[in-house]
XYZ file of C-alpha atoms in Angstrom:
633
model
C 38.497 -126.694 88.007
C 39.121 -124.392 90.739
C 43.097 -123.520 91.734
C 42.885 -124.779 94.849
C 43.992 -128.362 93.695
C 46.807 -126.840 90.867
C 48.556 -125.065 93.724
C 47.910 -128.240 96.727
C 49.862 -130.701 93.734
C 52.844 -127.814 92.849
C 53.404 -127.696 96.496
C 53.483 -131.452 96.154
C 55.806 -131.835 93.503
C 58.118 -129.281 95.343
C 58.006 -131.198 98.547
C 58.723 -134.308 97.256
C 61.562 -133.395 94.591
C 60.251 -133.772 90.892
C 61.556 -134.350 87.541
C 60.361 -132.884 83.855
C 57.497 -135.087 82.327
C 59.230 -136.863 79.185
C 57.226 -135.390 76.407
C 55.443 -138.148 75.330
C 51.885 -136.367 74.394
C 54.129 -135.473 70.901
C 54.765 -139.158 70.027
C 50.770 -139.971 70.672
C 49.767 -136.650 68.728
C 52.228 -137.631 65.374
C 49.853 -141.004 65.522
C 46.598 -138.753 65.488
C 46.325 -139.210 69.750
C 45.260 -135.455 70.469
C 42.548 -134.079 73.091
C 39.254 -135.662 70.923
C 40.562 -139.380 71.166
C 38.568 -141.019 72.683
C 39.795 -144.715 73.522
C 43.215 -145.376 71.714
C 45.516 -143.694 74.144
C 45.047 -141.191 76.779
C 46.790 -137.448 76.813
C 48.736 -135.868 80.042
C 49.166 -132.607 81.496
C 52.213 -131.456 81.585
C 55.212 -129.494 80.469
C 58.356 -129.814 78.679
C 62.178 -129.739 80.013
C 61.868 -126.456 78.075
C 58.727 -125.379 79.685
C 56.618 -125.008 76.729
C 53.336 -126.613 76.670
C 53.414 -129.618 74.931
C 51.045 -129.973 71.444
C 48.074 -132.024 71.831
C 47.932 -132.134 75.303
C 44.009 -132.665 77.200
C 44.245 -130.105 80.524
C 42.251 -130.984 82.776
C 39.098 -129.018 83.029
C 41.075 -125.772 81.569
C 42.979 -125.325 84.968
C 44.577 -122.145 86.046
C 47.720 -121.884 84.543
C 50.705 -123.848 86.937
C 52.415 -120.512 87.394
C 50.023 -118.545 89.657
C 51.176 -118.789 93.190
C 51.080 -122.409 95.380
C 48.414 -122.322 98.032
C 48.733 -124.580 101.429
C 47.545 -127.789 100.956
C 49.259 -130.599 100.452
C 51.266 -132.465 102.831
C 53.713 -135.638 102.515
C 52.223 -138.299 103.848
C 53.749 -141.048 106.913
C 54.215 -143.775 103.978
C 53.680 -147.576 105.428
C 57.237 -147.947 103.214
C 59.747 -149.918 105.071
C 57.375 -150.711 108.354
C 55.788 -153.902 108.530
C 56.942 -157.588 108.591
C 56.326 -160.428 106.221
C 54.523 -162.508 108.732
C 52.261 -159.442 108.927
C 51.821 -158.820 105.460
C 51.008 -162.249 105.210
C 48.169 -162.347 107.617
C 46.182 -159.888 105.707
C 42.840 -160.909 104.516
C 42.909 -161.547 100.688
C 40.855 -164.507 99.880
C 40.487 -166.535 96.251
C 44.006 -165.462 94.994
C 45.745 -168.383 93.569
C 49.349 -169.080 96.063
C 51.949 -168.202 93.487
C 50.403 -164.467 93.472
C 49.280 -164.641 96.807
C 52.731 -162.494 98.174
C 51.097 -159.779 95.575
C 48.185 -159.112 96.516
C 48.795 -159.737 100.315
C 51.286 -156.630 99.571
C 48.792 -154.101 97.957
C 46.275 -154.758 100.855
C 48.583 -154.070 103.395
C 49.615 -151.506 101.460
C 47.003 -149.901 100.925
C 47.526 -150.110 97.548
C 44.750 -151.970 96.657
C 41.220 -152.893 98.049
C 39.268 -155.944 98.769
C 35.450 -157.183 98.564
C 33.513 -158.541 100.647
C 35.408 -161.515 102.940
C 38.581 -160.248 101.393
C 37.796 -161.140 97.901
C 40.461 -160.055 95.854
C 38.805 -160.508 92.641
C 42.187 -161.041 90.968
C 40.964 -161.897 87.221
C 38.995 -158.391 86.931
C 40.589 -155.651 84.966
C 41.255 -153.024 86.717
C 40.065 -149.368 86.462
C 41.795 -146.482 85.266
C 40.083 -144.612 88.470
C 41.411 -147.666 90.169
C 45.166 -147.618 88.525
C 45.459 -143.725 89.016
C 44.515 -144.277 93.144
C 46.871 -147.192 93.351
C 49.955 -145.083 91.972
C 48.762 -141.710 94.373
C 49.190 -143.922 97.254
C 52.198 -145.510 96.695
C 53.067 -141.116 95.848
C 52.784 -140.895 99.882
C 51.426 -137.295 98.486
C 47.892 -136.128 99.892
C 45.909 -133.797 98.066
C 42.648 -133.012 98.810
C 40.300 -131.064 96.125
C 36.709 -130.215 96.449
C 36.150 -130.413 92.733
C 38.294 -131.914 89.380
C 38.517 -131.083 85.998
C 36.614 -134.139 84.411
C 32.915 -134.183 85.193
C 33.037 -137.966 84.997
C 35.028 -139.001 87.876
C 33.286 -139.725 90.967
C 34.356 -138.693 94.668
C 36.479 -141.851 95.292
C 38.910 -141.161 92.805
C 38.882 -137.205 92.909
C 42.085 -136.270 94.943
C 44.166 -139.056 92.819
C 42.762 -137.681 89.461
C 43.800 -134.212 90.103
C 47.236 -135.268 91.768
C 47.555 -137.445 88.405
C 47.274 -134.518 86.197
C 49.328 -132.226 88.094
C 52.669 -134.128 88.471
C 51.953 -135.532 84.766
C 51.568 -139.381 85.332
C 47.962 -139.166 83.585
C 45.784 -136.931 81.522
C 42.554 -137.841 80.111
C 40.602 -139.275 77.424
C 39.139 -136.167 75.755
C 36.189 -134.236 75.786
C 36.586 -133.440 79.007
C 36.498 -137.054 80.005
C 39.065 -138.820 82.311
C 36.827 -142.201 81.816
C 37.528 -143.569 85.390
C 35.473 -146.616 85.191
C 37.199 -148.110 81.605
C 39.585 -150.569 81.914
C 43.044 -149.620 82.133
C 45.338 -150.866 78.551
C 48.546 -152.293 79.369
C 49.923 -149.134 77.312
C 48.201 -146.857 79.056
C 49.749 -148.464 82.265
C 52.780 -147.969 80.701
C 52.920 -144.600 80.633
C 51.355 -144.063 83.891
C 53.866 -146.185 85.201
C 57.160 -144.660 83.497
C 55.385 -141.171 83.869
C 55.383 -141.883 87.728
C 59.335 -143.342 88.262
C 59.938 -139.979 86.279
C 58.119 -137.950 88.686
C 60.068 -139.811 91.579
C 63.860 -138.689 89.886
C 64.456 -142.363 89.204
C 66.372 -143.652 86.253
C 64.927 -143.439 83.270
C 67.697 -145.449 81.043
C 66.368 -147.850 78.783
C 68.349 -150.931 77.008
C 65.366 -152.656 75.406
C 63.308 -151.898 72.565
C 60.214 -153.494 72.503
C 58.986 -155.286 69.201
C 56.288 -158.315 68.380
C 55.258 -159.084 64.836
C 51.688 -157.704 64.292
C 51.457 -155.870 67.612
C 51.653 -152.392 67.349
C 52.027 -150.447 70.629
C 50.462 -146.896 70.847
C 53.023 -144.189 70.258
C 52.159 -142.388 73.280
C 53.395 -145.874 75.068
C 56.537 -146.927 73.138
C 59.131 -145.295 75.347
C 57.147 -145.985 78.200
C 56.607 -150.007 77.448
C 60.280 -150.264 76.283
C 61.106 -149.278 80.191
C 58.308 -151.384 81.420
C 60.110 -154.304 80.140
C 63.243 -153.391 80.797
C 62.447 -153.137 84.107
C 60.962 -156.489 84.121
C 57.503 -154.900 85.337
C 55.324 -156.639 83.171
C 57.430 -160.430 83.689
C 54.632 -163.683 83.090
C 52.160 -161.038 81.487
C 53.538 -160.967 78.301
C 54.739 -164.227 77.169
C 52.642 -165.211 73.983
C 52.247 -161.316 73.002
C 52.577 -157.633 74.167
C 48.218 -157.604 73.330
C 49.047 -153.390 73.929
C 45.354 -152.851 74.117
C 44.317 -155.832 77.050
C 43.376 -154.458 80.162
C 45.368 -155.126 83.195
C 43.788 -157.312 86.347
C 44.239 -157.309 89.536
C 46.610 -159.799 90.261
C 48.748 -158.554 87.353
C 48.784 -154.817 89.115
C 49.582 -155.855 92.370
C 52.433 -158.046 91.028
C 53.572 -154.990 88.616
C 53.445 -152.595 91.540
C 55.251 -155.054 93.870
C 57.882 -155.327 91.204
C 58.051 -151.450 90.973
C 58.853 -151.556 94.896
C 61.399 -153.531 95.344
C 64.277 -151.171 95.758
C 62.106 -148.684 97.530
C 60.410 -151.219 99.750
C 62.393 -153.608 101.912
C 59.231 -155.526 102.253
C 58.961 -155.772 98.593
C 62.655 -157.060 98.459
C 61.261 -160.143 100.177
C 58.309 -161.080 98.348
C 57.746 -164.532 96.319
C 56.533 -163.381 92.916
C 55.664 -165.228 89.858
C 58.073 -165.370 86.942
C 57.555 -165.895 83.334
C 55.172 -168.467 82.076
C 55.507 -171.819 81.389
C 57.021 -172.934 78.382
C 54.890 -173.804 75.195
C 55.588 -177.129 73.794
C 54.108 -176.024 70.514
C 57.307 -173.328 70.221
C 59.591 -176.504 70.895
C 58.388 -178.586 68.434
C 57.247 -175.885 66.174
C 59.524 -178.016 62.822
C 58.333 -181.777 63.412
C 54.502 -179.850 63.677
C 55.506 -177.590 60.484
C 56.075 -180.851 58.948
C 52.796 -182.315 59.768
C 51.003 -179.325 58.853
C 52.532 -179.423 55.164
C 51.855 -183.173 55.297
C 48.230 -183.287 55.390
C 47.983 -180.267 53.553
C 49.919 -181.804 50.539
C 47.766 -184.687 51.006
C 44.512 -183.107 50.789
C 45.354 -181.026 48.036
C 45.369 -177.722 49.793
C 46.315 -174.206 48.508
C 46.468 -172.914 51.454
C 46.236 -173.647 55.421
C 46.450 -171.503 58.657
C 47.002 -173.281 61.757
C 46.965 -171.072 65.161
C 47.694 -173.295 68.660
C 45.665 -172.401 72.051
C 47.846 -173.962 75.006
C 46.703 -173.468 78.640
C 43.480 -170.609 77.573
C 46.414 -168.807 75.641
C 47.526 -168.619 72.110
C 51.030 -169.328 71.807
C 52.124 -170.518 68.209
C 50.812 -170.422 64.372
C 51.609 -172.036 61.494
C 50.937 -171.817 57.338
C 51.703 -173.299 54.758
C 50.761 -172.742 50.750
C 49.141 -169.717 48.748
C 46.742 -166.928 49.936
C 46.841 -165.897 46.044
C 47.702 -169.408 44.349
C 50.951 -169.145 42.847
C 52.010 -164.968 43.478
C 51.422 -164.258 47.318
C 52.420 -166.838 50.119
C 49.687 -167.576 53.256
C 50.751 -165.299 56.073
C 49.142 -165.401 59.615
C 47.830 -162.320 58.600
C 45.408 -163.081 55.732
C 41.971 -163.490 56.511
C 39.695 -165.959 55.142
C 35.888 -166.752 55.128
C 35.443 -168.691 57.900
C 32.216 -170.309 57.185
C 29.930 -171.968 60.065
C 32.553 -171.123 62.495
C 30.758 -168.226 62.277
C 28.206 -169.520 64.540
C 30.432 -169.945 67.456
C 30.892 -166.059 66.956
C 27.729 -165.648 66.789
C 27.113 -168.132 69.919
C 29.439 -165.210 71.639
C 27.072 -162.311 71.014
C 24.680 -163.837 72.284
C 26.586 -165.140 75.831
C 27.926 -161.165 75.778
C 24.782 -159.714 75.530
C 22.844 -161.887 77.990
C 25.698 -160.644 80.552
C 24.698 -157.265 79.620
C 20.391 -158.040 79.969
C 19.962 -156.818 76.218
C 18.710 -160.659 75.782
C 17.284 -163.180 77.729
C 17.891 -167.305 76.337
C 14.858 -168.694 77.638
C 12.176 -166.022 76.045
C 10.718 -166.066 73.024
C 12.559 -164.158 70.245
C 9.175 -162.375 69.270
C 9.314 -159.455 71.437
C 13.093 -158.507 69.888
C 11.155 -158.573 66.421
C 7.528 -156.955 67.715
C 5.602 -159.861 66.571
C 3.913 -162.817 67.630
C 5.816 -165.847 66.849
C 4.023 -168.976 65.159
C 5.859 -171.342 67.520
C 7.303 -170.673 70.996
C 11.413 -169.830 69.045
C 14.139 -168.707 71.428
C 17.639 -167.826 71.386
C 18.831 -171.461 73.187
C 16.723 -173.674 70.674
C 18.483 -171.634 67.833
C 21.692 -171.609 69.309
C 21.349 -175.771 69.831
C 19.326 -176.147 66.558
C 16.503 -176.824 67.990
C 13.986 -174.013 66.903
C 12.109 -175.752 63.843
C 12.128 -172.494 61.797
C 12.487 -173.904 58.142
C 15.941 -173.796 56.899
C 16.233 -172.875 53.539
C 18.670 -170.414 51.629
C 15.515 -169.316 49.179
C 13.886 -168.068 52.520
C 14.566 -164.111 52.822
C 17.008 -163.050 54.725
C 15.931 -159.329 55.031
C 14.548 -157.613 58.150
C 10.913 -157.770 57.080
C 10.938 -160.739 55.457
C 12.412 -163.080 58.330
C 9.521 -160.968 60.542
C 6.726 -162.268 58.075
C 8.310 -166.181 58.697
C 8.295 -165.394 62.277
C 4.626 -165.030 62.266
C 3.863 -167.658 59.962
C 2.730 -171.020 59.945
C 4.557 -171.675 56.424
C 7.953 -170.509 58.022
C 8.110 -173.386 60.523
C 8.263 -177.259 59.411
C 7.293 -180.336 62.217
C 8.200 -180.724 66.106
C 8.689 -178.917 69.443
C 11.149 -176.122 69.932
C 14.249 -177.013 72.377
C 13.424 -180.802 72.222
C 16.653 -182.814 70.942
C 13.846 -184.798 68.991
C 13.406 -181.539 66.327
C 17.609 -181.234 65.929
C 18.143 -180.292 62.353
C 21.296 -178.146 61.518
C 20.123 -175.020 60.890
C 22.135 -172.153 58.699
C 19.093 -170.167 58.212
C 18.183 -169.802 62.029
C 21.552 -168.659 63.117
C 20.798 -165.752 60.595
C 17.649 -165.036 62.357
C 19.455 -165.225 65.705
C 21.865 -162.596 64.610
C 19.253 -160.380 63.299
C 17.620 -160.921 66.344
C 20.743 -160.125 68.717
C 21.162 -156.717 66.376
C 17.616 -155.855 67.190
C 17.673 -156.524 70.884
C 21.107 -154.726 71.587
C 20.832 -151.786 68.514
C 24.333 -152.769 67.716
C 25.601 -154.754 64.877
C 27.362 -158.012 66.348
C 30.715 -156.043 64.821
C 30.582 -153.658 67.384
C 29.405 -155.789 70.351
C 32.220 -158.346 69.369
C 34.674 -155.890 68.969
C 34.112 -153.701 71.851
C 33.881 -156.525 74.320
C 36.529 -158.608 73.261
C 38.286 -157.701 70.056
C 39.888 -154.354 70.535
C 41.273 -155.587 73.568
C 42.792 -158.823 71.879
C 44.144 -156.981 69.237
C 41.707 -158.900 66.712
C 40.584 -158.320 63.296
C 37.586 -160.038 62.068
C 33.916 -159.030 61.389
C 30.835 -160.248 59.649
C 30.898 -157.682 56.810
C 34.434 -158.133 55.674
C 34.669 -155.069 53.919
C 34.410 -153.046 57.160
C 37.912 -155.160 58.456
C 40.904 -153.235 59.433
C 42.613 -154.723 56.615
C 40.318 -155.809 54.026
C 43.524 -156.234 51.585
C 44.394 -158.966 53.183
C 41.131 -161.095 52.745
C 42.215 -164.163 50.656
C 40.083 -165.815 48.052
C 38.594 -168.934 48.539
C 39.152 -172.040 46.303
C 37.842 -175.576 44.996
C 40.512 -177.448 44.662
C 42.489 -175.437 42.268
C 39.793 -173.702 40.632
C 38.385 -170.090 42.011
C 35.021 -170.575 44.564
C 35.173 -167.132 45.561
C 37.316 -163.993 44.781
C 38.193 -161.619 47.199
C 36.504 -158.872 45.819
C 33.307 -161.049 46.526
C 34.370 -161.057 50.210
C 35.406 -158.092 50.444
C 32.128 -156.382 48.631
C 30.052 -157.274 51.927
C 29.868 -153.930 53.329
C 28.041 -152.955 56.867
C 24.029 -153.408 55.896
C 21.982 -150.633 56.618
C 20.610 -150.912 60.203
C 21.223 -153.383 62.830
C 18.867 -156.515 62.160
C 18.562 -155.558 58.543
C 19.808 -159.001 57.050
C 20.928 -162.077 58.495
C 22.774 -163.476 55.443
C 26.142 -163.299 56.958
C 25.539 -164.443 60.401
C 25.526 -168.578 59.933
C 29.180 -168.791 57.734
C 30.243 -164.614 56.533
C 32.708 -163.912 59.471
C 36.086 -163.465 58.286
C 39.357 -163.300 60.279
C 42.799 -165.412 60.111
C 42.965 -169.003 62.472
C 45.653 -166.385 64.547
C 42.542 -163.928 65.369
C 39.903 -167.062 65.303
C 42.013 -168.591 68.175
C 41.796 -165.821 70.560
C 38.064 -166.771 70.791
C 38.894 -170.131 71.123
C 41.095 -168.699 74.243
C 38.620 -166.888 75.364
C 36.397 -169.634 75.905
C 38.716 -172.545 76.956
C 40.352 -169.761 79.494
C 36.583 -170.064 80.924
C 35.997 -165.845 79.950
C 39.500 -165.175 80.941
C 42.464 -164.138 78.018
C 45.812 -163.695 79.486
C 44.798 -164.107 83.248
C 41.962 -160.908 82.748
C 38.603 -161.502 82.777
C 37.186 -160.439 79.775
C 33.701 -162.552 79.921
C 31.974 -164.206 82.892
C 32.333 -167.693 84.036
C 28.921 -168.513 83.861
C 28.780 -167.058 80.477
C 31.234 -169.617 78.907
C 29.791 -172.601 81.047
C 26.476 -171.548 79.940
C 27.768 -172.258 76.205
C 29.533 -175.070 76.932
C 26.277 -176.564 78.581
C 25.311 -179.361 76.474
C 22.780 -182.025 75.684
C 21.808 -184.785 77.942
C 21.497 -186.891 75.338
C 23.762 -187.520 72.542
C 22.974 -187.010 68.420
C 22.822 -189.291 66.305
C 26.912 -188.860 65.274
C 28.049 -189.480 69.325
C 28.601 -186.076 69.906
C 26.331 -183.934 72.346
C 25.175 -180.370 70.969
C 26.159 -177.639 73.073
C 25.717 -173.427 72.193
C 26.376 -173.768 69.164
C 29.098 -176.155 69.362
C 29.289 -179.761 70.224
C 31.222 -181.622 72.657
C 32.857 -185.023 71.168
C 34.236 -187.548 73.836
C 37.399 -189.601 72.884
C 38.670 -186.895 70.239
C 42.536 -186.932 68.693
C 43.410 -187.877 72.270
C 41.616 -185.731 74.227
C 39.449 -187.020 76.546
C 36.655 -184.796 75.441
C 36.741 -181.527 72.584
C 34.418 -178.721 72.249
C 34.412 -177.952 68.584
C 32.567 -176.758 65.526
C 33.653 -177.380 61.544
C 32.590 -174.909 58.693
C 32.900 -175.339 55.120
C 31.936 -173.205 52.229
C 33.178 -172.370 48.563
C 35.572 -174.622 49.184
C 37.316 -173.861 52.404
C 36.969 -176.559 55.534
C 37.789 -175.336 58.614
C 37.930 -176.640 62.098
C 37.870 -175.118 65.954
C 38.199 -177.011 68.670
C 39.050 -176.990 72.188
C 40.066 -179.178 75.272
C 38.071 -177.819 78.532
C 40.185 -179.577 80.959
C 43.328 -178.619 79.567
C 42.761 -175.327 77.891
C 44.589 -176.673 74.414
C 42.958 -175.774 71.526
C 43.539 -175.524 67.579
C 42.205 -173.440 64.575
C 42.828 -174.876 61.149
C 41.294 -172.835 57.950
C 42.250 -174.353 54.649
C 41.561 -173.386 51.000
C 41.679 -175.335 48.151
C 41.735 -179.007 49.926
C 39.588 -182.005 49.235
C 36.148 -182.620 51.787
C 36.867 -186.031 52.738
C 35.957 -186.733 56.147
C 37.501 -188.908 59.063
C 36.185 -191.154 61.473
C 34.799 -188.736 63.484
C 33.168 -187.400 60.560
C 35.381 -184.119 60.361
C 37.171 -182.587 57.504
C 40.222 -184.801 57.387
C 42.860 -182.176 56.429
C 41.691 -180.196 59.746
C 41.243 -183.314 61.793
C 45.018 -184.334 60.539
C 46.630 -181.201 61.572
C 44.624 -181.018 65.464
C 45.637 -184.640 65.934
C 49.242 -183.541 65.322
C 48.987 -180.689 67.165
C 47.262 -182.306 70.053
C 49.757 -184.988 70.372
C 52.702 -182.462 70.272
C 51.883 -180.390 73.030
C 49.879 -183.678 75.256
């Protein structure tokens, strides 16, 4: 980078009266955060109080070092700061923002903190940048610096002058490699520390009563200090309610309200603006003992050796229960332990597939063929296997390898009677869900693990995957039982390791994911929150309405098959559930959903009996979600 920029920002900092950078960078490098990491946390230029140069620290573009001689430059600018009225602020154009954030986000457009579509679409679900973040905090500086070039080759013109003023006064670094990674969503840690690495920059007070903590979140170490004075400061209030989720990026709404928050001393206008407050209480929390109860209830009844429960209230997960063994008899079911999930698998799957059409790597409506390079015996695509529709035999002596499946695909002996995508062929299908996940492997060159877990796991703070033995914890897979008696150790589970090429095998696509119901339910969120998870916008709308799309008609059973799950009318006192059972080796599992409400409930059990109810579901699991669904009604 050239000086011009290093000496414009010093001049800056000088002007405007700065503080030393807190050396954070050494927290982030003692948890392995140095100048190669690439998406975990993100490294800052700086110094410490001391003046040495802190270890582990990404410079920007190898800049000339901060102690050759300020050039003319940079200029304070005429702030909007206490100007302006309410009424005015008011009047601004912001469009599709829901009223109890509308004060917000009418305050970063007149701002100018923030910036509007077309119409004045705010777009308030979408996460927000970290080119976007970085620009919002170098206005609300009131610093100008203008640079003809920056240090990281990635970041485009727009977001140039805030970039380099970022770096210099120490409120952001980048991601390594020489990569500042403007367009990525911005983490609430990495918010964080932009934010506390900004009041620092401005001389305000740093002190700190609260230490944040939230069992099986860990925050970042580059972030701790910083999101301990976050939340002190009350800067992240109604964002965090059901869980710090470290690694969720930020939307729109949420910055504008954070950076309204952050004003409010500074900003008489800020002083008078309506902003939410916390979230509304979850009535699963309240009557966490009389469900507890129930839980152990039915699973007594049933015979169970062990049950996870996790609770989805309003698109957001908000309470878990367990009860029984993971090991029988030595190790007590945590919300931790994962377990086999069986054919709720497919609604995983089902994901993949609604994430990858939103990326073009698959289309619904064409034929699956041109994903394998053959020519398909009968017209077979992705919606009439999602909706079991596709007539490919389903058998589990079929192959399941990559050039086996391709030899059924071409076959006439791979196929058995009826039209593909006509309710009249429905057969339930386990064999063509592992086609479809080959098939969504081939078309994307990804294994689902990664598309899953870069679209929406990482950022949900998630650990599940169809080869268990590449989990983040594979020690904490359970084993599976019948009844009392062993149906599947957790070495078995654990043995599945990551196959050998994307669309190699498509044995553990229709029942081998393997998570806990805590993890489970975050997809469940996902879709009842209609693609959003904790007010961001993680999927599209369309996506999760294009799933929930269903038949016309209904089966046999009353129920109407959507992709892949069904939707049952008249359900534990719902008007209507989305919802899809698995059972395998002994474990019978249940998720379901209310789309009106946005209540939903994972139940995975081990060990219990298979009776069914009346709505032919596994009666432990349809026992617990008719407790659960009355409590919180």
């Amino acid at each position: 980078m050239g000086e011009r920029w290093i000496a414009a920002a010093l001049l800056a900092l000088a002007l405007v009266g700065t503080c030393a950078v807190p050396p954070l960078a050494e927290a982030a490098k003692d948890r392995g955060c140095g100048a190669a990491e690439a998406a975990s946390g993100e490294t800052v230029l700086g110094e410490t109080a001391s003046g040495e140069a802190v270890p582990g620290e990404t410079a920007p573009g190898e800049a000339a070092p901060a102690e050759e001689a300020p050039e003319a430059g940079c200029v304070l600018a005429e702030t909007a700061g206490p100007a302006g009225s309410l009424a005015d602020m008011r009047a601004a154009a912001v469009t599709g923002v829901p009223e109890e954030h509308r004060d917000a986000a009418c305050y970063a457009v007149y701002r100018g903190l923030l910036e509007t579509g077309p119409e004045g679409a705010f777009g308030g679900e979408e996460p927000v940048s970290r080119g976007e973040a970085v620009a919002a905090l170098y206005r609300l500086s009131g610093v100008q610096v203008r640079v003809d070039e920056c240090g990281y080759g990635d970041v485009p013109e727009e977001y140039r002058d805030a970039v380099a003023w970022a770096g210099s006064a120490g409120v952001s670094g980048g991601m390594g490699e020489g990569r500042f990674a403007p367009a990525s969503p911005v983490t609430r840690s990495q918010l964080a520390a932009m934010l506390y690495r900004f009041a620092a920059w401005r001389g305000e007070d740093m002190t700190c009563r609260t230490a944040v903590c939230a069992e099986g979140e860990e925050v970042p170490a580059y972030a701790r200090e910083a999101m301990d004075w976050v939340f002190d400061r009350g800067l992240y209030e109604g964002m965090t309610d059901n869980g710090i989720y470290p690694d969720l990026p930020v939307s729109r709404l949420q910055l504008a309200c954070i950076l309204a928050r952050l004003e409010r001393e500074r900003d008489p206008l800020a002083g008078e603006l309506a902003l939410p407050e916390g979230g509304t209480a979850s009535r699963s929390r309240e009557r966490h003992e009389a469900i507890a109860q129930a839980v152990a209830a039915a699973a007594r009844r049933h015979g169970a050796v062990g049950v996870q429960v996790a609770v989805v209230e309003g698109g957001a997960v908000t309470d878990t229960y367990r009860y029984g063994w993971a090991v029988q008899g030595t190790v007590p079911m945590t919300d931790r332990h994962k377990i086999r999930v069986a054919s709720l698998s497919k609604v995983a799957v089902g994901l993949c597939a609604a994430l990858l059409q939103e990326e073009g790597a698959v289309d619904y409506d064409a034929g699956i063929g041109a994903y394998w390079g053959t020519a398909l015996w009968k017209p077979v695509t992705i919606r009439s296997i999602l909706t079991h529709t596709s007539t490919l035999l389903n058998s589990e002596s079929i192959a399941w390898d990559y050039e086996g499946v391709k030899a059924q695909l071409g076959s006439k002996s791979g196929y058995g009677g009826g039209t593909p995508g006509s309710l009249g062929s429905w057969n339930y299908n386990n064999h063509a869900f592992g086609i479809l996940g080959q098939t969504l492997e081939l078309a994307s060159g990804r294994y689902l693990d990664d598309v899953l877990s870069e679209r929406v796991l990482d950022f949900v703070g998630a650990d599940g995957a169809f080869a268990a033995g590449a989990l983040e914890q594979p020690e904490l897979i359970a084993p599976l039982y019948r009844t009392r008696s062993l149906g599947r150790s957790a070495d078995s589970v654990r043995s599945v390791a990551r196959w050998s090429a994307p669309g190699a095998t498509g044995r553990q696509f229709a029942g081998g994911f393997t998570t806990s119901a805590k993890d489970m339910a975050k997809l469940a969120a996902l879709l009842a929150g209609d693609g959003c998870f904790e007010g961001v916008r993680l999927m599209e709308a369309a996506s999760v309405e294009r799933m929930e799309g269903h038949s016309a008609r209904a089966l046999p059973d009353g129920t109407y098959q959507a992709l892949p799950m069904r939707l049952r009318p008249g359900t534990y006192g719902r008007e209507a559930l989305y919802y899809h059972t698995g059972s395998a080796y002994g474990v019978y599992n249940l998720l379901s959903y209310d789309p009106s409400t946005g209540d939903g409930v994972v139940v995975l059990t081990t060990g219990a009996d298979g009776g069914k109810d009346a709505c032919g579901i596994y009666a432990v699991c349809g026992e617990i979600s008719r407790a659960v669904y009355d409590a919180i009604a």
